[in-house]
Short mmCIF file of C-alpha atoms in Angstrom, two decimals:
data_model
loop_
_atom_site.label_atom_id
_atom_site.label_comp_id
_atom_site.label_asym_id
_atom_site.label_seq_id
_atom_site.Cartn_x
_atom_site.Cartn_y
_atom_site.Cartn_z
CA MET A 1 37.97 -2.73 177.88
CA THR A 2 34.44 -3.44 176.71
CA THR A 3 31.45 -1.12 176.57
CA ALA A 4 29.92 -3.03 179.49
CA ASP A 5 33.11 -2.55 181.56
CA ILE A 6 33.07 1.19 180.90
CA GLN A 7 29.39 1.53 181.74
CA GLN A 8 29.95 -0.36 185.01
CA GLU A 9 32.74 2.04 186.04
CA LYS A 10 30.26 4.85 186.65
CA PRO A 11 26.90 3.21 187.43
CA GLY A 12 23.97 5.57 187.22
CA GLY A 13 26.15 8.34 185.80
CA LYS A 14 24.72 10.79 183.30
CA THR A 15 25.65 10.20 179.67
CA VAL A 16 26.14 12.70 176.86
CA THR A 17 26.64 12.37 173.12
CA VAL A 18 29.99 13.56 171.80
CA MET A 19 31.52 13.44 168.33
CA VAL A 20 34.62 11.28 167.83
CA ASP A 21 36.14 11.39 164.35
CA GLY A 22 32.84 12.77 163.04
CA GLU A 23 30.70 9.99 164.56
CA PRO A 24 28.30 10.36 167.52
CA VAL A 25 29.29 8.36 170.61
CA GLU A 26 27.37 8.14 173.89
CA VAL A 27 29.75 8.41 176.85
CA PRO A 28 29.51 9.04 180.60
CA LYS A 29 29.76 12.74 181.52
CA ARG A 30 32.70 11.88 183.83
CA THR A 31 35.02 9.52 182.01
CA THR A 32 38.57 9.04 180.73
CA PRO A 33 40.03 9.67 177.27
CA ASN A 34 40.73 5.93 176.90
CA ALA A 35 37.10 5.12 177.74
CA VAL A 36 35.89 7.58 175.08
CA LEU A 37 38.15 5.87 172.53
CA ALA A 38 36.91 2.41 173.56
CA LEU A 39 33.26 3.45 173.28
CA ALA A 40 34.04 4.79 169.80
CA GLY A 41 35.52 1.41 168.86
CA ILE A 42 39.08 2.74 168.72
CA ASP A 43 42.07 0.95 170.28
CA ALA A 44 43.48 3.14 173.07
CA GLY A 45 46.71 1.14 172.83
CA THR A 46 47.43 2.59 169.39
CA HIS A 47 45.58 5.94 169.59
CA TYR A 48 45.14 8.93 171.87
CA LEU A 49 42.30 11.44 172.12
CA VAL A 50 42.36 15.14 171.25
CA ARG A 51 39.59 17.57 172.29
CA ILE A 52 38.75 20.18 169.65
CA THR A 53 37.42 23.52 170.95
CA GLY A 54 37.09 26.07 168.17
CA ARG A 55 40.60 26.44 166.76
CA HIS A 56 42.26 24.95 169.86
CA GLN A 57 43.33 21.34 170.34
CA HIS A 58 43.85 19.74 173.76
CA SER A 59 45.80 16.48 173.55
CA PHE A 60 45.39 13.64 176.03
CA ALA A 61 48.54 11.84 174.79
CA ASP A 62 50.07 9.88 177.69
CA ARG A 63 47.09 10.90 179.87
CA GLY A 64 44.48 8.35 178.79
CA GLN A 65 43.54 7.36 182.36
CA GLU A 66 43.03 10.95 183.56
CA GLU A 67 39.42 11.63 184.57
CA ILE A 68 37.75 14.30 182.44
CA ASN A 69 34.31 15.90 182.18
CA VAL A 70 32.76 15.88 178.73
CA HIS A 71 29.87 17.97 177.47
CA GLU A 72 27.01 17.35 175.05
CA GLN A 73 28.13 17.61 171.38
CA GLU A 74 31.79 18.16 172.29
CA THR A 75 34.18 17.28 169.45
CA PHE A 76 37.14 14.89 169.66
CA VAL A 77 39.49 13.25 167.18
CA SER A 78 41.63 10.18 167.57
CA VAL A 79 45.30 10.27 166.65
CA SER A 80 47.25 7.14 165.78
CA THR A 81 50.52 6.56 167.59
CA GLY A 82 51.70 4.10 164.93
CA PRO A 83 54.01 4.72 161.99
CA THR A 84 52.78 6.97 159.19
CA PRO A 85 52.66 5.12 155.87
CA THR A 86 54.49 6.70 152.93
CA ALA A 87 53.28 6.61 149.34
#
């Protein structure tokens, strides 16, 4: 999914800036976790999104197509679903 595809999903929709892995990303206010990952340049096929609220974490694992509302300056992290390398 490209940035243009995502922007076309919600034409005229309001956008907000959220933080994904410490980087600012502009996303539609109503979007999906997979769209947030794509706009951040992260492969939704190998990652899922987690919303960080204070000390709480809300995982969107296996729910990447679920519609969510995001808010200005909300914080997210991506989590890889691949194997963890060992040293």
